[in-house]
mmCIF file of C-alpha atoms in Angstrom:
data_model
loop_
_atom_site.group_PDB
_atom_site.id
_atom_site.type_symbol
_atom_site.label_atom_id
_atom_site.label_comp_id
_atom_site.label_asym_id
_atom_site.label_seq_id
_atom_site.Cartn_x
_atom_site.Cartn_y
_atom_site.Cartn_z
ATOM 1 C CA MET K 1086 26.048 10.688 2.235
ATOM 2 C CA SER K 1087 23.246 10.823 -0.302
ATOM 3 C CA SER K 1088 22.820 8.753 -3.388
ATOM 4 C CA SER K 1089 20.889 9.708 -6.463
ATOM 5 C CA PRO K 1090 17.826 7.655 -7.318
ATOM 6 C CA PRO K 1091 18.330 4.970 -9.953
ATOM 7 C CA ALA K 1092 17.598 5.992 -13.523
ATOM 8 C CA GLY K 1093 14.476 4.578 -15.098
ATOM 9 C CA PRO K 1094 11.125 3.597 -13.614
ATOM 10 C CA ARG K 1095 10.965 3.718 -9.814
ATOM 11 C CA THR K 1096 8.626 1.783 -7.553
ATOM 12 C CA LEU K 1097 7.462 2.708 -4.065
ATOM 13 C CA VAL K 1098 5.947 0.089 -1.752
ATOM 14 C CA ALA K 1099 4.199 1.831 1.143
ATOM 15 C CA GLY K 1100 2.996 0.040 4.258
ATOM 16 C CA ILE K 1101 -0.057 1.832 5.640
ATOM 17 C CA GLY K 1102 -1.857 1.374 8.935
ATOM 18 C CA ASN K 1103 -2.050 1.967 12.652
ATOM 19 C CA VAL K 1104 -0.147 -0.595 14.740
ATOM 20 C CA PHE K 1105 -2.277 0.343 17.777
ATOM 21 C CA LEU K 1106 -5.433 -0.980 16.071
ATOM 22 C CA ARG K 1107 -4.534 -4.683 15.829
ATOM 23 C CA ASP K 1108 -4.904 -5.871 12.211
ATOM 24 C CA ASP K 1109 -4.744 -2.327 10.868
ATOM 25 C CA GLY K 1110 -0.990 -2.782 11.341
ATOM 26 C CA PHE K 1111 -0.884 -5.350 8.491
ATOM 27 C CA GLY K 1112 0.638 -2.923 5.970
ATOM 28 C CA VAL K 1113 3.293 -1.720 8.408
ATOM 29 C CA GLU K 1114 4.343 -5.276 9.353
ATOM 30 C CA THR K 1115 4.389 -6.431 5.735
ATOM 31 C CA ALA K 1116 6.549 -3.437 4.711
ATOM 32 C CA ARG K 1117 8.923 -4.135 7.612
ATOM 33 C CA ARG K 1118 9.427 -7.716 6.466
ATOM 34 C CA LEU K 1119 9.664 -6.786 2.794
ATOM 35 C CA ALA K 1120 12.310 -4.146 3.574
ATOM 36 C CA GLY K 1121 14.540 -6.935 4.896
ATOM 37 C CA ARG K 1122 14.467 -8.746 1.557
ATOM 38 C CA ARG K 1123 16.871 -8.326 -1.337
ATOM 39 C CA LEU K 1124 15.085 -6.142 -3.900
ATOM 40 C CA PRO K 1125 16.275 -4.393 -7.064
ATOM 41 C CA GLY K 1126 17.637 -0.868 -6.542
ATOM 42 C CA HIS K 1127 14.695 0.854 -8.221
ATOM 43 C CA ILE K 1128 12.290 -0.450 -5.529
ATOM 44 C CA GLU K 1129 11.911 1.498 -2.297
ATOM 45 C CA VAL K 1130 9.945 0.127 0.676
ATOM 46 C CA VAL K 1131 8.683 2.536 3.349
ATOM 47 C CA ASP K 1132 6.618 2.281 6.518
ATOM 48 C CA ILE K 1133 4.152 5.142 6.157
ATOM 49 C CA GLY K 1134 1.922 4.093 9.050
ATOM 50 C CA VAL K 1135 -0.682 6.826 9.489
ATOM 51 C CA ARG K 1136 1.320 9.571 7.733
ATOM 52 C CA GLY K 1137 -0.739 9.729 4.544
ATOM 53 C CA VAL K 1138 0.110 13.369 3.885
ATOM 54 C CA HIS K 1139 3.814 12.451 4.023
ATOM 55 C CA LEU K 1140 3.170 9.709 1.441
ATOM 56 C CA ALA K 1141 1.487 12.149 -0.948
ATOM 57 C CA TYR K 1142 4.455 14.516 -0.757
ATOM 58 C CA GLN K 1143 6.973 11.668 -1.135
ATOM 59 C CA LEU K 1144 5.225 10.582 -4.330
ATOM 60 C CA LEU K 1145 6.075 13.976 -5.828
ATOM 61 C CA ASP K 1146 9.657 12.663 -6.061
ATOM 62 C CA GLY K 1147 8.486 10.683 -9.097
ATOM 63 C CA TYR K 1148 7.527 7.016 -9.055
ATOM 64 C CA ASP K 1149 6.267 4.945 -11.967
ATOM 65 C CA THR K 1150 4.526 2.382 -9.743
ATOM 66 C CA LEU K 1151 3.015 2.625 -6.265
ATOM 67 C CA VAL K 1152 2.086 -0.452 -4.231
ATOM 68 C CA LEU K 1153 0.005 0.373 -1.167
ATOM 69 C CA VAL K 1154 -0.126 -2.353 1.489
ATOM 70 C CA ASP K 1155 -3.031 -2.022 3.898
ATOM 71 C CA ALA K 1156 -5.748 -3.813 5.850
ATOM 72 C CA THR K 1157 -8.694 -3.954 3.464
ATOM 73 C CA ALA K 1158 -12.146 -4.993 4.668
ATOM 74 C CA ARG K 1159 -13.980 -6.472 1.676
ATOM 75 C CA GLY K 1160 -16.073 -9.177 3.347
ATOM 76 C CA GLY K 1161 -13.747 -12.159 2.910
ATOM 77 C CA ALA K 1162 -12.381 -14.462 5.563
ATOM 78 C CA PRO K 1163 -9.786 -12.854 7.859
ATOM 79 C CA GLY K 1164 -6.340 -13.204 6.304
ATOM 80 C CA THR K 1165 -7.631 -13.190 2.704
ATOM 81 C CA LEU K 1166 -5.281 -11.234 0.449
ATOM 82 C CA TYR K 1167 -6.510 -8.944 -2.312
ATOM 83 C CA VAL K 1168 -4.772 -7.234 -5.215
ATOM 84 C CA ILE K 1169 -6.685 -4.213 -6.419
ATOM 85 C CA GLU K 1170 -5.560 -2.074 -9.331
ATOM 86 C CA HIS K 1171 -6.538 1.532 -8.724
ATOM 87 C CA HIS K 1172 -7.572 3.504 -11.775
ATOM 88 C CA GLU K 1173 -7.710 7.275 -12.008
ATOM 89 C CA GLY K 1174 -11.247 8.411 -11.340
ATOM 90 C CA ASP K 1175 -12.069 5.505 -8.986
ATOM 91 C CA GLY K 1176 -13.112 8.101 -6.403
ATOM 92 C CA ASP K 1177 -11.326 9.735 -3.521
ATOM 93 C CA GLY K 1178 -12.848 7.619 -0.754
ATOM 94 C CA THR K 1179 -14.155 10.566 1.243
ATOM 95 C CA ALA K 1180 -17.697 10.768 2.472
ATOM 96 C CA PRO K 1181 -19.784 13.749 1.370
ATOM 97 C CA GLY K 1182 -19.185 16.649 3.734
ATOM 98 C CA ALA K 1183 -16.021 15.087 5.174
ATOM 99 C CA PRO K 1184 -12.991 17.343 5.481
ATOM 100 C CA ALA K 1185 -10.712 16.935 2.483
ATOM 101 C CA LEU K 1186 -7.627 16.612 4.662
ATOM 102 C CA ASP K 1187 -7.673 14.736 7.963
ATOM 103 C CA GLY K 1188 -4.194 13.491 8.858
ATOM 104 C CA HIS K 1189 -5.654 10.679 10.963
ATOM 105 C CA ARG K 1190 -7.995 9.325 8.273
ATOM 106 C CA MET K 1191 -5.928 9.361 5.134
ATOM 107 C CA THR K 1192 -7.213 6.356 3.210
ATOM 108 C CA PRO K 1193 -5.311 5.328 0.078
ATOM 109 C CA ASP K 1194 -8.008 6.963 -2.076
ATOM 110 C CA THR K 1195 -7.714 10.215 -0.111
ATOM 111 C CA VAL K 1196 -3.905 10.169 -0.454
ATOM 112 C CA LEU K 1197 -4.234 9.700 -4.212
ATOM 113 C CA ALA K 1198 -6.764 12.550 -4.432
ATOM 114 C CA LEU K 1199 -4.368 14.804 -2.505
ATOM 115 C CA LEU K 1200 -1.529 13.693 -4.783
ATOM 116 C CA GLY K 1201 -3.607 14.706 -7.809
ATOM 117 C CA THR K 1202 -4.052 18.160 -6.334
ATOM 118 C CA LEU K 1203 -0.348 18.443 -5.488
ATOM 119 C CA CYS K 1204 0.676 17.308 -8.984
ATOM 120 C CA ALA K 1205 -1.639 19.857 -10.580
ATOM 121 C CA GLY K 1206 -0.014 22.587 -8.486
ATOM 122 C CA THR K 1207 3.585 21.496 -9.053
ATOM 123 C CA GLY K 1208 3.493 20.048 -12.559
ATOM 124 C CA GLY K 1209 4.464 16.643 -11.151
ATOM 125 C CA GLU K 1210 3.187 13.328 -12.413
ATOM 126 C CA PRO K 1211 1.347 10.740 -10.299
ATOM 127 C CA PRO K 1212 2.446 7.104 -10.513
ATOM 128 C CA ARG K 1213 1.411 5.449 -13.765
ATOM 129 C CA ARG K 1214 0.299 2.298 -11.966
ATOM 130 C CA VAL K 1215 -1.204 2.022 -8.463
ATOM 131 C CA LEU K 1216 -1.839 -1.334 -6.800
ATOM 132 C CA VAL K 1217 -3.298 -2.035 -3.387
ATOM 133 C CA VAL K 1218 -2.283 -5.285 -1.695
ATOM 134 C CA GLY K 1219 -4.842 -5.674 1.043
ATOM 135 C CA CYS K 1220 -5.580 -8.188 3.754
ATOM 136 C CA GLU K 1221 -8.987 -8.873 5.260
ATOM 137 C CA PRO K 1222 -8.737 -7.938 8.962
ATOM 138 C CA ALA K 1223 -10.200 -9.943 11.826
ATOM 139 C CA SER K 1224 -10.038 -7.065 14.326
ATOM 140 C CA ALA K 1225 -9.375 -3.349 14.146
ATOM 141 C CA GLU K 1226 -10.015 -2.796 17.850
ATOM 142 C CA GLU K 1227 -7.501 -1.034 20.057
ATOM 143 C CA GLY K 1228 -4.571 -3.261 20.895
ATOM 144 C CA MET K 1229 -1.160 -4.325 19.693
ATOM 145 C CA GLY K 1230 -0.368 -7.325 17.521
ATOM 146 C CA LEU K 1231 -1.967 -8.910 14.491
ATOM 147 C CA SER K 1232 -4.597 -11.615 14.802
ATOM 148 C CA ALA K 1233 -3.449 -15.144 13.909
ATOM 149 C CA PRO K 1234 -4.986 -15.234 10.394
ATOM 150 C CA VAL K 1235 -3.597 -11.820 9.469
ATOM 151 C CA SER K 1236 -0.178 -12.622 10.953
ATOM 152 C CA ASP K 1237 -0.156 -15.844 8.913
ATOM 153 C CA ALA K 1238 -0.967 -13.829 5.769
ATOM 154 C CA VAL K 1239 2.061 -11.507 6.106
ATOM 155 C CA PRO K 1240 4.660 -13.920 4.601
ATOM 156 C CA GLN K 1241 2.215 -14.728 1.788
ATOM 157 C CA ALA K 1242 1.761 -10.994 1.161
ATOM 158 C CA VAL K 1243 5.545 -10.496 1.016
ATOM 159 C CA ARG K 1244 5.820 -13.220 -1.646
ATOM 160 C CA LEU K 1245 2.828 -11.810 -3.536
ATOM 161 C CA ILE K 1246 4.356 -8.319 -3.599
ATOM 162 C CA GLU K 1247 7.708 -9.700 -4.751
ATOM 163 C CA GLU K 1248 5.902 -11.455 -7.614
ATOM 164 C CA LEU K 1249 4.018 -8.291 -8.519
ATOM 165 C CA LEU K 1250 7.242 -6.289 -8.472
ATOM 166 C CA LEU K 1251 8.872 -8.760 -10.825
ATOM 167 C CA ASP K 1252 5.827 -8.543 -13.125
ATOM 168 C CA ALA K 1253 5.141 -12.231 -12.503
ATOM 169 C CA GLU K 1254 1.630 -13.556 -12.252
ATOM 170 C CA PRO K 1255 0.930 -14.054 -8.524
ATOM 171 C CA ALA K 1256 0.723 -17.636 -7.278
ATOM 172 C CA GLY K 1257 -2.744 -19.162 -7.188
ATOM 173 C CA SER K 1258 -2.646 -19.431 -3.384
ATOM 174 C CA ALA K 1259 -3.559 -15.770 -2.876
ATOM 175 C CA PRO K 1260 -7.117 -14.728 -3.820
ATOM 176 C CA ARG K 1261 -7.134 -11.584 -5.881
ATOM 177 C CA ALA K 1262 -9.547 -8.789 -6.549
ATOM 178 C CA ALA K 1263 -9.931 -7.393 -10.017
ATOM 179 C CA ALA K 1264 -9.989 -3.710 -10.871
ATOM 180 C CA GLY K 1265 -12.778 -2.178 -8.876
ATOM 181 C CA GLY K 1266 -12.094 -4.587 -6.058
ATOM 182 C CA THR K 1267 -14.449 -7.448 -6.808
ATOM 183 C CA PRO K 1268 -12.931 -10.864 -6.017
ATOM 184 C CA THR K 1269 -12.164 -13.035 -9.004
#
């Protein structure tokens, strides 16, 4: 049984990360918890994990807003949450000489660059608004389970994302990063 997507603007919340690299699993765990919440019908929550290419193709289905949830090392204390608004032309995140498509290293910027290429080839439109909700990791070493500060940040991230999805100003308890990623 399939249902048609709701009419009007659609939002995709995508949890990104590798659960076998400790705090890199932040996005996956946050998406899992958010998926259990009651959300409006136009909001879809998915666990992308390390399948960045899959995310780029899924975005071709047409979304107005994309919220990427990922571990984001920016130099803050472990567990610090960031909200970063991605703007077209912010860069694709690949190092010079790096392969354009590496399924195991698909950073959000690389996914968005691939999406741009796919949209140009298909006539599709990328999301109008792209936000990254990131959490400062304590450890990205091999192992299962989030560190204590990152685990403690997951419920805060769920609330922050719910506020963002409702176009509410996030609560003052979560540090934010402005466009370009500099903390405010």
